[in-house]
Coordinates of C-alpha atoms and ligand atoms in Angstrom, one line a residue:
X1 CA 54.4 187.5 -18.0
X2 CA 57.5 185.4 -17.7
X3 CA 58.1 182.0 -18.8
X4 CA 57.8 180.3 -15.6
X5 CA 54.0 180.8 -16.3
X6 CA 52.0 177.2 -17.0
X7 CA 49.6 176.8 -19.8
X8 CA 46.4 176.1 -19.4
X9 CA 43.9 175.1 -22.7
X10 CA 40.5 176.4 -22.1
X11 CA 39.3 175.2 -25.6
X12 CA 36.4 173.4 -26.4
X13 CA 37.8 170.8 -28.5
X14 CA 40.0 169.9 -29.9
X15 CA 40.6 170.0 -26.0
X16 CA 43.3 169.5 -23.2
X17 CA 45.1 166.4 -23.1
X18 CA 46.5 165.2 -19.2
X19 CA 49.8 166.1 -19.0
X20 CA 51.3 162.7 -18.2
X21 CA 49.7 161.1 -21.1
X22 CA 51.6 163.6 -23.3
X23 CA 54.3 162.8 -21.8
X24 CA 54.1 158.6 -22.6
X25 CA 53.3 160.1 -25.9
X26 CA 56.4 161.3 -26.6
X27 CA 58.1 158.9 -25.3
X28 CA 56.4 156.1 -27.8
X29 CA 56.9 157.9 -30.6
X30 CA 60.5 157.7 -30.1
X31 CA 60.6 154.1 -28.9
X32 CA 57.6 151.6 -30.0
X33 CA 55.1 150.5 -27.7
X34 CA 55.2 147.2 -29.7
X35 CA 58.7 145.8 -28.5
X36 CA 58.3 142.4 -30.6
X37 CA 58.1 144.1 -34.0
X38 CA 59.6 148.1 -32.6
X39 CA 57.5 149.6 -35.1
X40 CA 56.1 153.0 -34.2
X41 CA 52.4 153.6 -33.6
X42 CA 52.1 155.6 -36.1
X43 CA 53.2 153.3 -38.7
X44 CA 52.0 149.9 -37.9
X45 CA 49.6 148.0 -39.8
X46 CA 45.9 148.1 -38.6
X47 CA 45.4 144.8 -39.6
X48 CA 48.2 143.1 -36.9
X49 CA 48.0 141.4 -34.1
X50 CA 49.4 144.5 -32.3
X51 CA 46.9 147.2 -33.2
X52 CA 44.0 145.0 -33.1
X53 CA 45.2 144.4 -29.6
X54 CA 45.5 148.6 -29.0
X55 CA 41.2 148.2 -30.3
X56 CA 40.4 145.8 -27.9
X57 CA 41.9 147.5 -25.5
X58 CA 40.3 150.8 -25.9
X59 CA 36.6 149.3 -26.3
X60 CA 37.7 146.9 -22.9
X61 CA 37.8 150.1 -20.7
X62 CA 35.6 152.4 -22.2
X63 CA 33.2 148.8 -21.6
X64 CA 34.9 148.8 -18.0
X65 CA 34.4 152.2 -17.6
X66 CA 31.0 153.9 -18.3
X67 CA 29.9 149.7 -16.8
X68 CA 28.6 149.0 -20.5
X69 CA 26.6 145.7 -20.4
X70 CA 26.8 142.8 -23.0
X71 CA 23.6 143.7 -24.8
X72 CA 25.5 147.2 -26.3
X73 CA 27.9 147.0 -29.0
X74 CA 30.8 149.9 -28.6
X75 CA 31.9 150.5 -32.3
X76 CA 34.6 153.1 -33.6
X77 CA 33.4 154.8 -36.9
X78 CA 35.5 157.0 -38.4
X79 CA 34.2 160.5 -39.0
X80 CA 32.8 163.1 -35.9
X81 CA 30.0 164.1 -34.6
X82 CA 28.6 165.5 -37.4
X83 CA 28.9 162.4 -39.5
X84 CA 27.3 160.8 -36.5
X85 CA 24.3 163.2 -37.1
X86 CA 23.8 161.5 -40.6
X87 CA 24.8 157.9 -39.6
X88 CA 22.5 157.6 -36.6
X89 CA 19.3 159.0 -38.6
X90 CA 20.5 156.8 -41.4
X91 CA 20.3 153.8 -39.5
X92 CA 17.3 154.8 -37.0
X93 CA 15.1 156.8 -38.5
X94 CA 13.5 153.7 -40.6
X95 CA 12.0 152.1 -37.1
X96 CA 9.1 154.6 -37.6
X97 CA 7.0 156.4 -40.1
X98 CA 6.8 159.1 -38.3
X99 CA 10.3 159.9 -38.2
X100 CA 12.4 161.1 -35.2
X101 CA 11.8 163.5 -32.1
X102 CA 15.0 165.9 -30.8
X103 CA 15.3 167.9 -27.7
X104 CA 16.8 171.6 -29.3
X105 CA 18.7 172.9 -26.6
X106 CA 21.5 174.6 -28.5
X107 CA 23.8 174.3 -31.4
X108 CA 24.5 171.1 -31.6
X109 CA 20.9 170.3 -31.2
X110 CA 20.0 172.3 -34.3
X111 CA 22.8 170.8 -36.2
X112 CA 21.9 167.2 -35.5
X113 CA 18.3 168.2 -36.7
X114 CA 19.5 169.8 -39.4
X115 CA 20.9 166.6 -40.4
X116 CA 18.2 164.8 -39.4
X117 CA 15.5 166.4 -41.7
X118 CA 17.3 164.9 -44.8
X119 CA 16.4 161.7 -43.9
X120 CA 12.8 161.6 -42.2
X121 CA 10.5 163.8 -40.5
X122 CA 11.7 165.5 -37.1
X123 CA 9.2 166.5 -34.3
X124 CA 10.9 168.8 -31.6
X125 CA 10.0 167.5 -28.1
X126 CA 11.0 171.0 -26.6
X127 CA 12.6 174.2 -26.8
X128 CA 15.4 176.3 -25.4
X129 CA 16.0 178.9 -28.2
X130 CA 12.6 181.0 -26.1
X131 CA 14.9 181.0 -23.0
X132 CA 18.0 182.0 -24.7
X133 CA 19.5 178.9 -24.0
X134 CA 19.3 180.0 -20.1
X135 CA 17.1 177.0 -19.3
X136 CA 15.9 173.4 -21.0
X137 CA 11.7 173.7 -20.9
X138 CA 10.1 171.8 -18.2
X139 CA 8.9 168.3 -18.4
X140 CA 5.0 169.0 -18.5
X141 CA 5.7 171.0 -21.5
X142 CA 7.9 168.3 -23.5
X143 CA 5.6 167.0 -26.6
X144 CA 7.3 163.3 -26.9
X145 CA 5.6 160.7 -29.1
X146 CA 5.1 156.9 -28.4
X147 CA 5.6 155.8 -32.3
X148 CA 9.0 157.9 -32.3
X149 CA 11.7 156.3 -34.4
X150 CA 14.2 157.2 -31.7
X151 CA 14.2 160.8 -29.3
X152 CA 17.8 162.5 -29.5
X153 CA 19.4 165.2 -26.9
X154 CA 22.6 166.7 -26.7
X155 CA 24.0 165.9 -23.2
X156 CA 25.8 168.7 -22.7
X157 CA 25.3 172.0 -25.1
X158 CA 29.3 172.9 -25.9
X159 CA 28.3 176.2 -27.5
X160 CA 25.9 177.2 -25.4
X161 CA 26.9 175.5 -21.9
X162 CA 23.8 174.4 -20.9
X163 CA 23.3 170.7 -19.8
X164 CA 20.7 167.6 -18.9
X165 CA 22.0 167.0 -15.5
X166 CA 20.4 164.0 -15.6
X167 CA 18.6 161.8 -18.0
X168 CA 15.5 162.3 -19.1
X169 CA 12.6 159.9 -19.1
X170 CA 11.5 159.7 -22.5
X171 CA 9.2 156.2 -21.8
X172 CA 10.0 153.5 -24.3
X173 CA 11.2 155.5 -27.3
X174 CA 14.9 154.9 -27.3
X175 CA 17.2 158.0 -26.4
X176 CA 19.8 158.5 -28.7
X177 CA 22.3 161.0 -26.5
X178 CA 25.4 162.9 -28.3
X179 CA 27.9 162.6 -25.2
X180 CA 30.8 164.5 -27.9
X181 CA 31.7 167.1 -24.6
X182 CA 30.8 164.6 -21.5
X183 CA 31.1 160.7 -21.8
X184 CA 33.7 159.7 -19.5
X185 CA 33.1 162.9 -17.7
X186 CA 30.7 161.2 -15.0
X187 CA 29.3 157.7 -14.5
X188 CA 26.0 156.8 -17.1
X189 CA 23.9 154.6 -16.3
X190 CA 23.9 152.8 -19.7
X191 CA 20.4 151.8 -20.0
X192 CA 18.3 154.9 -20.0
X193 CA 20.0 155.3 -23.5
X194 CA 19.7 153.6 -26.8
X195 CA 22.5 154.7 -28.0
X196 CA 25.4 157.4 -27.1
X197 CA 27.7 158.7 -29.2
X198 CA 30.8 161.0 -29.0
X199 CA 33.6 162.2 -31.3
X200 CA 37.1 161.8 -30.0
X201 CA 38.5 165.4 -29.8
X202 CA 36.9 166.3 -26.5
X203 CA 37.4 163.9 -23.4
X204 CA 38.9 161.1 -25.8
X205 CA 41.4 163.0 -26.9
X206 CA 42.6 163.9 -30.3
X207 CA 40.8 164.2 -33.1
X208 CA 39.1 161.5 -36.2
X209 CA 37.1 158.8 -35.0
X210 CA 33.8 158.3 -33.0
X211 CA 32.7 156.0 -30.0
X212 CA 29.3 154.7 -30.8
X213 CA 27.6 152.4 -28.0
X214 CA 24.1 150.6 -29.1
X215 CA 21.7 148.3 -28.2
X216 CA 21.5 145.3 -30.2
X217 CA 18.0 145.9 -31.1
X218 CA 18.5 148.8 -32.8
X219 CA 20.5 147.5 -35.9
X220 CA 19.1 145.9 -38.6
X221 CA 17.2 149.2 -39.6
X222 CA 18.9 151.0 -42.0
X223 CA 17.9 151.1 -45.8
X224 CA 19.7 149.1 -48.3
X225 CA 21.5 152.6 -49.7
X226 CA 23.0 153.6 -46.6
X227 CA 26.5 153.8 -47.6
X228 CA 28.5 150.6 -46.1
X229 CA 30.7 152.5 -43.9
X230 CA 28.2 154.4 -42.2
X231 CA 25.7 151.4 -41.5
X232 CA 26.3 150.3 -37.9
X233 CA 26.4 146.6 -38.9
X234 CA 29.3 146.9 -41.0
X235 CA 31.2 147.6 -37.6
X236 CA 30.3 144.0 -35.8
X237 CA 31.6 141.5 -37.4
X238 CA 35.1 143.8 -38.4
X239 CA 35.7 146.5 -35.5
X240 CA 37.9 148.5 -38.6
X241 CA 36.2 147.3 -41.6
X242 CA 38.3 150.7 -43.0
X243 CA 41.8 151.8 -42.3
X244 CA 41.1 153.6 -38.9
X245 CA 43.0 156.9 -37.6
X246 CA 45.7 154.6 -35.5
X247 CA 47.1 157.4 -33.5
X248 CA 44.0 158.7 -32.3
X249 CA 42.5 155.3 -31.6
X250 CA 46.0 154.6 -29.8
X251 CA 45.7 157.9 -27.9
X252 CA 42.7 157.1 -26.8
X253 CA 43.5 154.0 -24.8
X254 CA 46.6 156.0 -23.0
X255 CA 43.5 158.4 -21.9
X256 CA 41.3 155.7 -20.8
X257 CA 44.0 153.9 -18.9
X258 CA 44.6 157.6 -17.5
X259 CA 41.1 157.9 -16.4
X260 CA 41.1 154.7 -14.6
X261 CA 44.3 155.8 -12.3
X262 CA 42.5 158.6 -11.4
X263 CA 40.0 156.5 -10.3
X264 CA 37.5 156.2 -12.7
X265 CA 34.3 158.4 -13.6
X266 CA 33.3 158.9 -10.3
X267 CA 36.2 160.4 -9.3
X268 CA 36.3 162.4 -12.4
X269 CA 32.6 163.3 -11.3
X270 CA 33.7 165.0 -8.4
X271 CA 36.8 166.5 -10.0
X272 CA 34.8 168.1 -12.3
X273 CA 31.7 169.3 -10.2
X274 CA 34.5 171.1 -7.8
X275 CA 35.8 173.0 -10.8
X276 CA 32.8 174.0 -12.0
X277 CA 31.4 175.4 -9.0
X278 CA 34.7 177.2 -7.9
X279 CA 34.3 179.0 -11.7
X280 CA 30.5 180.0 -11.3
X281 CA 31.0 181.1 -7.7
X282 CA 33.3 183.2 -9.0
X283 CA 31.2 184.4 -11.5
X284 CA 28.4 184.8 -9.6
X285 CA 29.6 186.5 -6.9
X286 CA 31.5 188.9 -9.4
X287 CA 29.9 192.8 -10.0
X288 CA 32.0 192.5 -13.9
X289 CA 30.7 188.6 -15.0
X290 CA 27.5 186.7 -15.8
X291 CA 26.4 183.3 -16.2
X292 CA 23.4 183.3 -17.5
X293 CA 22.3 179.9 -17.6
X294 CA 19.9 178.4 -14.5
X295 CA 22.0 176.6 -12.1
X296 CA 20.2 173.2 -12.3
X297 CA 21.5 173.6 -16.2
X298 CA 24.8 174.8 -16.3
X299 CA 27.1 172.5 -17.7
X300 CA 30.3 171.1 -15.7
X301 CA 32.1 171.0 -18.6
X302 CA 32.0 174.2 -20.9
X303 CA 31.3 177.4 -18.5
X304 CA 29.4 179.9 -20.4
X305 CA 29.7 183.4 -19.2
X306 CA 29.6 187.1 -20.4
X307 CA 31.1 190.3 -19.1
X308 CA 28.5 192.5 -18.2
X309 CA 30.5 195.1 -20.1
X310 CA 31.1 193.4 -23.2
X311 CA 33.2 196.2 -25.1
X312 CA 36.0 194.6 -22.9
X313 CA 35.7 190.8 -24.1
X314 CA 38.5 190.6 -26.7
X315 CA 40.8 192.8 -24.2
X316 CA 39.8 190.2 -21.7
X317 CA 40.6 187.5 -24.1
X318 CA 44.0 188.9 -24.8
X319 CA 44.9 189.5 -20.9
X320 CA 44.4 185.6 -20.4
X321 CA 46.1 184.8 -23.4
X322 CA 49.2 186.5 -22.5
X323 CA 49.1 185.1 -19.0
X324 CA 49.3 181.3 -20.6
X325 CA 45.4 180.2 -20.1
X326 CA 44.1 179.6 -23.9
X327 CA 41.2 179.4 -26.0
X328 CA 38.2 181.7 -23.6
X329 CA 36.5 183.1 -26.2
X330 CA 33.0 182.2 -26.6
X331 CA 32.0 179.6 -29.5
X332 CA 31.6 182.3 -32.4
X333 CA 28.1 181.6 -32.8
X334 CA 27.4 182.6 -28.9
X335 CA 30.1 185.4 -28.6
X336 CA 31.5 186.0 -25.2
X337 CA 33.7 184.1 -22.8
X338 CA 34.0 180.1 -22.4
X339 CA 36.0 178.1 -20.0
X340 CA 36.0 174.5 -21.2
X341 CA 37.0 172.4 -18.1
X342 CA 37.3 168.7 -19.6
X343 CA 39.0 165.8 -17.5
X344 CA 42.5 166.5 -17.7
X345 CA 42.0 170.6 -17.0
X346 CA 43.5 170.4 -13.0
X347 CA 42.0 172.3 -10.5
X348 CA 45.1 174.7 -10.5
X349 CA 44.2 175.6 -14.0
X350 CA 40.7 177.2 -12.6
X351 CA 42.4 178.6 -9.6
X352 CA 45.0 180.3 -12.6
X353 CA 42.1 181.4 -14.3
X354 CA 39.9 182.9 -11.3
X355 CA 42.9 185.0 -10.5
X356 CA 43.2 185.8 -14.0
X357 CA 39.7 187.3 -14.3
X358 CA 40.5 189.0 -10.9
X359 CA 43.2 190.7 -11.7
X360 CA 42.0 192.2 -15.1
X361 CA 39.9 194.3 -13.3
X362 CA 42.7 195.3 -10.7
X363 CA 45.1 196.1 -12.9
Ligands
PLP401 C1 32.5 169.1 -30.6 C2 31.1 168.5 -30.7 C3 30.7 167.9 -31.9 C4 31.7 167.7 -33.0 O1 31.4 167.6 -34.2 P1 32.6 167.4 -35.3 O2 31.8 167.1 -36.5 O3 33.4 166.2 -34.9 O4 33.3 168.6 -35.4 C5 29.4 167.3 -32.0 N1 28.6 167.5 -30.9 C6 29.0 168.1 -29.8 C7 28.0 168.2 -28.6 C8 30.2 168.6 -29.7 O5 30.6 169.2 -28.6

């Protein structure tokens, strides 16, 4: 190893950030972004002119983005996704006396069900815990109900790297999707969903707050005890009714504006279907890995794989770690290996890794 070697971050979250956002980062917390007052981002007031500005900013390209239209409000709540698990039963789950149906397809699933149960009935529409997690069920065997509250699905499976490659149809009950590990990953089209929701520390950036995007007709449920912060109507008249995590909120619009001179999402589509199939080709046409989820559900984003001799994982770990490419062990739930290949991991950084895996086995 020598020190000419590049890092790459192959951690789930918190995640890779694009290299030439970092580096605007630095440079504005030396100088100010705000020239008229030269107060740092970090310190200014959320209540100015200035950091409202950096709010409507963000919520104007994530709008411009992911093509949100008028009748969804995009609100940032503090807390992550877990709080998110809470808030969205919270304010939901009242539509219907029969409570809520969820797609289990992995860890995230379970924990947002988890949640769930404290606040209403949960029906599960289907299953991937029979499959280990190798495959979601097939339509004709989905159980949904028509007098639903709401139907929730984890996009994309983090732990277990399995993903809805597309949408499902879940007729007129209204999809509630956690996007944590893919929004701004690919383009959505906005109304299949009720609502989507994602934490910041994946494709967002760092850490503390949470995108939520909703269709008007879904507020005005929640019980009179939800607490005030997490009730989604607190959020419309004041976008940061509490004192919000500025930096990450301010991060957050550097990444968007990022994402749109790249192109936008469906040129970070493509980016990240190449890398995705350049890792499980490898993988698959490797005699030391496996993938083991079905191709149709693999996810673009967090490659899930094992070595078929798995005395040799934390070696394997190690190997990488020393070469520069970080965070490849599996989610410690799953065990085994994980790539994460957000938006801002390049292509170079899979080609670095593919080598990587290579040449453990040749040296
Ligand atoms: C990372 C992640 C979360 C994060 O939850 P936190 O409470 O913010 O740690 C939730 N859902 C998915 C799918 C994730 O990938």
């Amino acid at each position: 190893m020598t020190s000419m070697n590049k890092t790459f971050n192959f951690s789930a979250g918190p995640a890779m950030l694009p290299k030439s956002v970092m580096q605007r980062w630095q440079q504005l917390v030396a100088e100010s972004p705000f020239p008229c007052s030269n107060i740092s981002f970090m310190e200014i007031g959320h209540r100015t002119p200035e950091f409202q500005n950096v709010v409507a900013k963000l919520v104007g390209n994530l709008r411009e983005l992911l093509q949100v239209p008028e009748s969804y409000h995009i609100l940032l709540m503090p807390g992550g996704g877990r709080m998110q698990f809470a808030a969205l039963a919270m304010n939901l789950m009242a539509r219907s006396p029969q409570g809520a149906d969820y797609f289990e397809t992995g860890l995230w699933s379970q924990q947002a069900i988890a949640e769930a149960e404290r606040f209403g009935p949960v029906h599960t529409v289907a299953s991937a815990v029979s499959s280990h997690y190798t495959h979601i069920p097939e339509r004709a065997d989905w159980v949904l109900r028509s007098d639903a509250a709401y139907c929730h699905m984890v996009s994309n499976e983090t732990a277990h790297g399995l993903a809805f490659n597309k949408s499902p149809k879940v007729g007129e009950v209204p999809l509630v999707v956690d996007m944590t590990s893919d929004l701004l990953a690919r383009p959505l089209k906005i109304n299949d969903y009720g609502l989507i929701y994602a934490a910041s520390q994946k494709n967002l950036g760092a850490t503390g707050f949470t995108v939520v995007i909703v269709r008007e007709d879904l507020l005005g449920h929640a019980p009179k005890t939800i607490p005030s912060q997490l009730d989604y109507q607190t959020y419309l008249t004041d976008p940061t009714p509490v004192t919000p995590v500025t930096f990450a909120i301010y991060l957050a619009g550097l990444i968007t504006e990022w994402v749109k001179d790249q192109g936008g999402l469906k040129a970070m589509a493509k980016h990240n279907a190449v890398k995705a199939s350049m890792l499980y080709d490898f993988l698959d046409a490797s005699e030391h890995f496996v993938a083991s989820v079905v191709p149709e559900y693999r996810s673009h984003t967090n490659v899930v794989f094992q070595l078929k001799n798995p005395t040799h994982t934390q070696a394997l770990v190690a190997f990488t770690k020393a070469r520069g490419l970080h965070g490849l062990a599996g989610h410690r739930v799953v065990g085994g290996l994980r790539a994460s290949l957000y938006n801002a991991m390049p292509i170079e950084g899979v080609e670095t890794l593919i080598d990587c895996l290579q040449c453990f086995f040749d040296a």
